[in-house]
PDB file of C-alpha atoms in Angstrom:
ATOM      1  CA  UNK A   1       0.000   0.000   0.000  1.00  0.00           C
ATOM      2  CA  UNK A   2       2.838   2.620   0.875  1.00  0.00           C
ATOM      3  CA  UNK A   3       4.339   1.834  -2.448  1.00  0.00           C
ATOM      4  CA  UNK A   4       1.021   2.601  -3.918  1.00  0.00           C
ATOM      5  CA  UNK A   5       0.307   5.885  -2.508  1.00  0.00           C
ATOM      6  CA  UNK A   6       3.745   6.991  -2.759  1.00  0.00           C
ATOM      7  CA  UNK A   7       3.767   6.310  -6.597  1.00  0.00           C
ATOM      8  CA  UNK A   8       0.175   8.298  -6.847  1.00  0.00           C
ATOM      9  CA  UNK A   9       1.981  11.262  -4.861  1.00  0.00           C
ATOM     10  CA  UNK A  10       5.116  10.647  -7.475  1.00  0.00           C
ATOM     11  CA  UNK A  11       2.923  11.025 -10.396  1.00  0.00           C
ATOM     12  CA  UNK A  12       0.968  13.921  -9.047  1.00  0.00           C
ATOM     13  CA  UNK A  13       3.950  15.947  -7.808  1.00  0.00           C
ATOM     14  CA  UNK A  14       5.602  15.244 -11.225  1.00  0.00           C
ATOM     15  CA  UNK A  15       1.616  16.697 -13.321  1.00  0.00           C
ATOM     16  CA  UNK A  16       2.160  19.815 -10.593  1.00  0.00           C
ATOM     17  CA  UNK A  17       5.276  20.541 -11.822  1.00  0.00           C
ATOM     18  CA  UNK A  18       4.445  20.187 -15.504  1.00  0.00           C
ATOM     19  CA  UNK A  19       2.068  22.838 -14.979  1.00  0.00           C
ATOM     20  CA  UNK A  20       4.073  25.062 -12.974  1.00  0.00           C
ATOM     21  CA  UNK A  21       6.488  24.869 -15.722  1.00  0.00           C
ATOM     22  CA  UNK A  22       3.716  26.220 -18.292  1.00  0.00           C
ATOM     23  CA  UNK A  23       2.643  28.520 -15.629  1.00  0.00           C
ATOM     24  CA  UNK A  24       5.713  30.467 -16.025  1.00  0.00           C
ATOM     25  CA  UNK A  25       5.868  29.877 -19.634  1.00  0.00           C
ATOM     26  CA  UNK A  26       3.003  31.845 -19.926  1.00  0.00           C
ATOM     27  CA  UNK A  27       4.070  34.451 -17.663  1.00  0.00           C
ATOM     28  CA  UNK A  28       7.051  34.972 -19.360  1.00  0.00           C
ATOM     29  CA  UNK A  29       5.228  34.891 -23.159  1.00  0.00           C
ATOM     30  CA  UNK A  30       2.654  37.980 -21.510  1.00  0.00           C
ATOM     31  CA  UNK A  31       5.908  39.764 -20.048  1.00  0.00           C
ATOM     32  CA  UNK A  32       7.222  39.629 -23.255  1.00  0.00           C
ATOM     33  CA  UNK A  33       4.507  40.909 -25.218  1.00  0.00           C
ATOM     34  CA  UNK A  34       3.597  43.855 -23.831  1.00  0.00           C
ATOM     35  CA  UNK A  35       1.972  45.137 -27.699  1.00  0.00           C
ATOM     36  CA  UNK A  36      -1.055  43.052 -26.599  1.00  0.00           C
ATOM     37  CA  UNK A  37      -4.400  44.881 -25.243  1.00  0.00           C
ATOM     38  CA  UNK A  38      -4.775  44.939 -21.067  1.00  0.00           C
ATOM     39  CA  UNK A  39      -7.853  42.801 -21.440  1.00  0.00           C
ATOM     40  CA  UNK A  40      -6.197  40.045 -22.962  1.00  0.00           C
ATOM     41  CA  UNK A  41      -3.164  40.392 -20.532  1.00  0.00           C
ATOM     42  CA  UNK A  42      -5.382  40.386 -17.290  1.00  0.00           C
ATOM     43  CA  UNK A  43      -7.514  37.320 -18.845  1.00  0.00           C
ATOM     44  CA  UNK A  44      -4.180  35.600 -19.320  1.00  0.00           C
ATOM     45  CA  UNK A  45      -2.759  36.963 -15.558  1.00  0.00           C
ATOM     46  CA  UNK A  46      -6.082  35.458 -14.038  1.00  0.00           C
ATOM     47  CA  UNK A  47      -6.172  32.202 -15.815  1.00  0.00           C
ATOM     48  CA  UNK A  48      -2.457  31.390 -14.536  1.00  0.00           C
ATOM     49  CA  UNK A  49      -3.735  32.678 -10.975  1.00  0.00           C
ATOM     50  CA  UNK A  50      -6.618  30.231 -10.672  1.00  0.00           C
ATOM     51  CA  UNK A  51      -4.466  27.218 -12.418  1.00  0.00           C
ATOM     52  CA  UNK A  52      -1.586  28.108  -9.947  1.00  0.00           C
ATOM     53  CA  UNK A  53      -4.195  27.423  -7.470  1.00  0.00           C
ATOM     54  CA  UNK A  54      -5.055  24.229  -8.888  1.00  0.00           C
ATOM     55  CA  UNK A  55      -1.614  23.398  -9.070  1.00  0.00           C
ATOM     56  CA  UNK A  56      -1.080  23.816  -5.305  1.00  0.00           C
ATOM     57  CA  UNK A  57      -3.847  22.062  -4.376  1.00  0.00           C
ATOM     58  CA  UNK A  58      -2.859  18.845  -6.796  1.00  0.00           C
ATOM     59  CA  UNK A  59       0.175  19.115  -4.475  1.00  0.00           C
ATOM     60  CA  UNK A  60      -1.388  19.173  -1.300  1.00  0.00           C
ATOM     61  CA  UNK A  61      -3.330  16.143  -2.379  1.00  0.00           C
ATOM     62  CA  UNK A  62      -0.133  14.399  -3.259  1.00  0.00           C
ATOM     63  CA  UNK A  63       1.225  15.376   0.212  1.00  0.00           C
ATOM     64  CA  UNK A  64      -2.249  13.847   1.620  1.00  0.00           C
ATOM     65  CA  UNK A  65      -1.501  10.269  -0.237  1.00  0.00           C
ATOM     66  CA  UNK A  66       1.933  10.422   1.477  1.00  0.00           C
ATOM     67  CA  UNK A  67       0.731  10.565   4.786  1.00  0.00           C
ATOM     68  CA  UNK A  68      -2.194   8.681   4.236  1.00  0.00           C
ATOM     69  CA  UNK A  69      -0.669   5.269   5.742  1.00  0.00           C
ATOM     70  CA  UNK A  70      -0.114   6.683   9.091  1.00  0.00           C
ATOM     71  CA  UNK A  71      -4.112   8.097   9.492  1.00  0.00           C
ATOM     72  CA  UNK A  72      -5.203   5.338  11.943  1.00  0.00           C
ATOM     73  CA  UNK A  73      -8.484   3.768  10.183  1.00  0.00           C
ATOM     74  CA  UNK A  74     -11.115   5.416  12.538  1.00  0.00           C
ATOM     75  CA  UNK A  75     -13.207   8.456  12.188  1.00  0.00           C
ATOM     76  CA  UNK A  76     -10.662  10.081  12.027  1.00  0.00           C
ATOM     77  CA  UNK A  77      -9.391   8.357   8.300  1.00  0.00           C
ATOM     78  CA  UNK A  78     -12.942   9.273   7.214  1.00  0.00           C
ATOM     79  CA  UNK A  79     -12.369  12.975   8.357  1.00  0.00           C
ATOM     80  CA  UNK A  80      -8.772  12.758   6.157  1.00  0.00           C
ATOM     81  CA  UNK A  81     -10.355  11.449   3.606  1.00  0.00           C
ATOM     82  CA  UNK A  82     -13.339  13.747   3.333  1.00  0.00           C
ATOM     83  CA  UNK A  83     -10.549  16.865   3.352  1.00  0.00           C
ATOM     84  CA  UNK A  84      -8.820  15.478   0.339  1.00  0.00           C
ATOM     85  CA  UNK A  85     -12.180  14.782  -1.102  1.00  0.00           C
ATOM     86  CA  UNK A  86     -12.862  18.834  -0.782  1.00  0.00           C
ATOM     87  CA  UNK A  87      -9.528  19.577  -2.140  1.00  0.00           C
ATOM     88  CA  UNK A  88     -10.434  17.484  -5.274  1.00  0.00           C
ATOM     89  CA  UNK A  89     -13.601  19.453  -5.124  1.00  0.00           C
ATOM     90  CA  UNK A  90     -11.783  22.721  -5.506  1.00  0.00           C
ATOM     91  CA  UNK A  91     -10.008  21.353  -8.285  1.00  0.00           C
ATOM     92  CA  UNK A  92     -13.332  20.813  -9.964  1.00  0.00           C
ATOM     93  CA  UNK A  93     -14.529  24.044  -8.859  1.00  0.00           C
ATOM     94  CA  UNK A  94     -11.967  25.943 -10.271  1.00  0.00           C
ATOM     95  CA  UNK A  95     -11.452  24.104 -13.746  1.00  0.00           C
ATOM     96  CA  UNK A  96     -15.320  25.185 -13.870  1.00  0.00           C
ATOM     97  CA  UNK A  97     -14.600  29.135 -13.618  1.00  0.00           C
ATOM     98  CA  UNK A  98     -11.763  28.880 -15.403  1.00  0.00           C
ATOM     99  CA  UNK A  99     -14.013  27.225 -18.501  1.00  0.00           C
ATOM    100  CA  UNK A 100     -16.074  29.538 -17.779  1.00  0.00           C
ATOM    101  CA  UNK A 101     -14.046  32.393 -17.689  1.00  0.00           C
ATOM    102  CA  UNK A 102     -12.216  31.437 -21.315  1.00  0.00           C
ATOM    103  CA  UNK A 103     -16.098  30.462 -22.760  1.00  0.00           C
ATOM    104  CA  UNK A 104     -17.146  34.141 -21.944  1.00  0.00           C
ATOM    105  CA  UNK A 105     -13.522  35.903 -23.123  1.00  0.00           C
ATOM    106  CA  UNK A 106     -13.671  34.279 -26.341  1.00  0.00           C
ATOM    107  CA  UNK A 107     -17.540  35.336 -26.628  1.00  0.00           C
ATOM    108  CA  UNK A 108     -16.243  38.720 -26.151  1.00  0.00           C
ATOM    109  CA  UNK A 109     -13.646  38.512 -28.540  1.00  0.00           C
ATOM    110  CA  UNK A 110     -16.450  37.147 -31.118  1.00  0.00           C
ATOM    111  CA  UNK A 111     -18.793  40.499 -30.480  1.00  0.00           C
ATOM    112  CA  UNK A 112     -16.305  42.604 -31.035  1.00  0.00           C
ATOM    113  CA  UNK A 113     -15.602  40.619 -34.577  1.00  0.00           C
ATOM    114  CA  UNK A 114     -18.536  40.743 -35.077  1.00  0.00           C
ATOM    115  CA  UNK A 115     -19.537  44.354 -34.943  1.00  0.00           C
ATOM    116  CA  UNK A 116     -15.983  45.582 -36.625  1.00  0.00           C
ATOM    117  CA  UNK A 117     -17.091  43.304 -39.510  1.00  0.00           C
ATOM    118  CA  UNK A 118     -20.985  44.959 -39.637  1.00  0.00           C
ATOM    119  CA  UNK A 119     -19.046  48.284 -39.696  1.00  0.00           C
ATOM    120  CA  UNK A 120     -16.873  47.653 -42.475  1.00  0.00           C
ATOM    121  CA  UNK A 121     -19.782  45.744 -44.124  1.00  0.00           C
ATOM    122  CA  UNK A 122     -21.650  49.299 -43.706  1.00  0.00           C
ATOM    123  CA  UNK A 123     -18.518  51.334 -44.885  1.00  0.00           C
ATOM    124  CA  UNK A 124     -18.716  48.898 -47.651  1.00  0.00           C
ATOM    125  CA  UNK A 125     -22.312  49.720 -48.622  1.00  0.00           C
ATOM    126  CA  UNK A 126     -22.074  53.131 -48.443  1.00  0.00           C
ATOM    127  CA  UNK A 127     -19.381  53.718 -50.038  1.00  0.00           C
ATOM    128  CA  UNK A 128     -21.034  51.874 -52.676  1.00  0.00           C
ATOM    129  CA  UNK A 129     -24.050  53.853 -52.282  1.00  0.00           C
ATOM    130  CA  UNK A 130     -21.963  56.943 -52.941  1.00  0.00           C
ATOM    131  CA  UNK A 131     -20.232  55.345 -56.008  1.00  0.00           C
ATOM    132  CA  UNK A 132     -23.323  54.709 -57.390  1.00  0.00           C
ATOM    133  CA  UNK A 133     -25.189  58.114 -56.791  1.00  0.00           C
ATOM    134  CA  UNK A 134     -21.999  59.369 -57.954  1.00  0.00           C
ATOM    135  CA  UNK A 135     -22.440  57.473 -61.396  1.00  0.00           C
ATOM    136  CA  UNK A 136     -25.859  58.594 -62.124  1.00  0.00           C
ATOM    137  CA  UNK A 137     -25.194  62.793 -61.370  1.00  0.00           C
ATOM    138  CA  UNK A 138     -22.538  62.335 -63.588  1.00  0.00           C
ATOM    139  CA  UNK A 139     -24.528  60.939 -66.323  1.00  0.00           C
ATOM    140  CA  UNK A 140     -27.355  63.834 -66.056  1.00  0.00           C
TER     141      UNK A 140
END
């Protein structure tokens, strides 16, 4: 069993570090372009903040699988248990405003598309509109 749990807390310290590597990956990328609008920035800022917290909680859980073999099996291994079972919770919590959070920037991002492109489709028309008015006073 200890070899168990210590190869789950192996594997999950090992995914926690993974991300903390693209964590600062993506830190460094928004450091470096500084050209790019402040909403995009802070989306990109807040998205590393909540998966930094999932991060630290994957490690706490990894920590909890370590000491899981010494939790006498009582109430209170139930109680240990039912605190790891929160943190996973969080985890789920979080991946959930975080989906949420990219659905509704990338909605934003498509409104704004899509009213630049009605714009320019009404530039488009009007300028039309003028060529053509244009073509007929000339003719009279």
């Amino acid at each position: 069993m200890l070899f168990a749990t210590s190869l789950i807390a192996f594997v999950l310290i090992i995914v926690a570090w993974m991300m903390h590597t693209q964590h600062q990956h993506t830190i460094k990328m928004i450091e470096k372009h500084t050209d790019w609008d402040d909403r995009k920035r802070e989306f990109l800022f807040s998205q590393v903040r909540r998966r930094t917290k999932v991060t630290h909680t994957i490690v706490l859980i990894a920590v909890a699988f370590l000491f899981s073999n010494v939790i006498p099996v009582n109430i209170l291994y139930v109680l240990y248990w039912a605190c790891v079972s929160l943190l996973l919770l969080r985890i789920v919590v979080l991946a959930g405003l975080d989906g949420f959070a990219t659905k509704n920037y990338i909605l934003s991002l498509r409104d704004e598309r899509i009213a630049s492109r009605r714009a320019l489709e009404e530039e488009v028309r009007r300028l039309r509109e003028e060529k053509a008015q244009a073509g007929t006073h000339s003719e009279d």
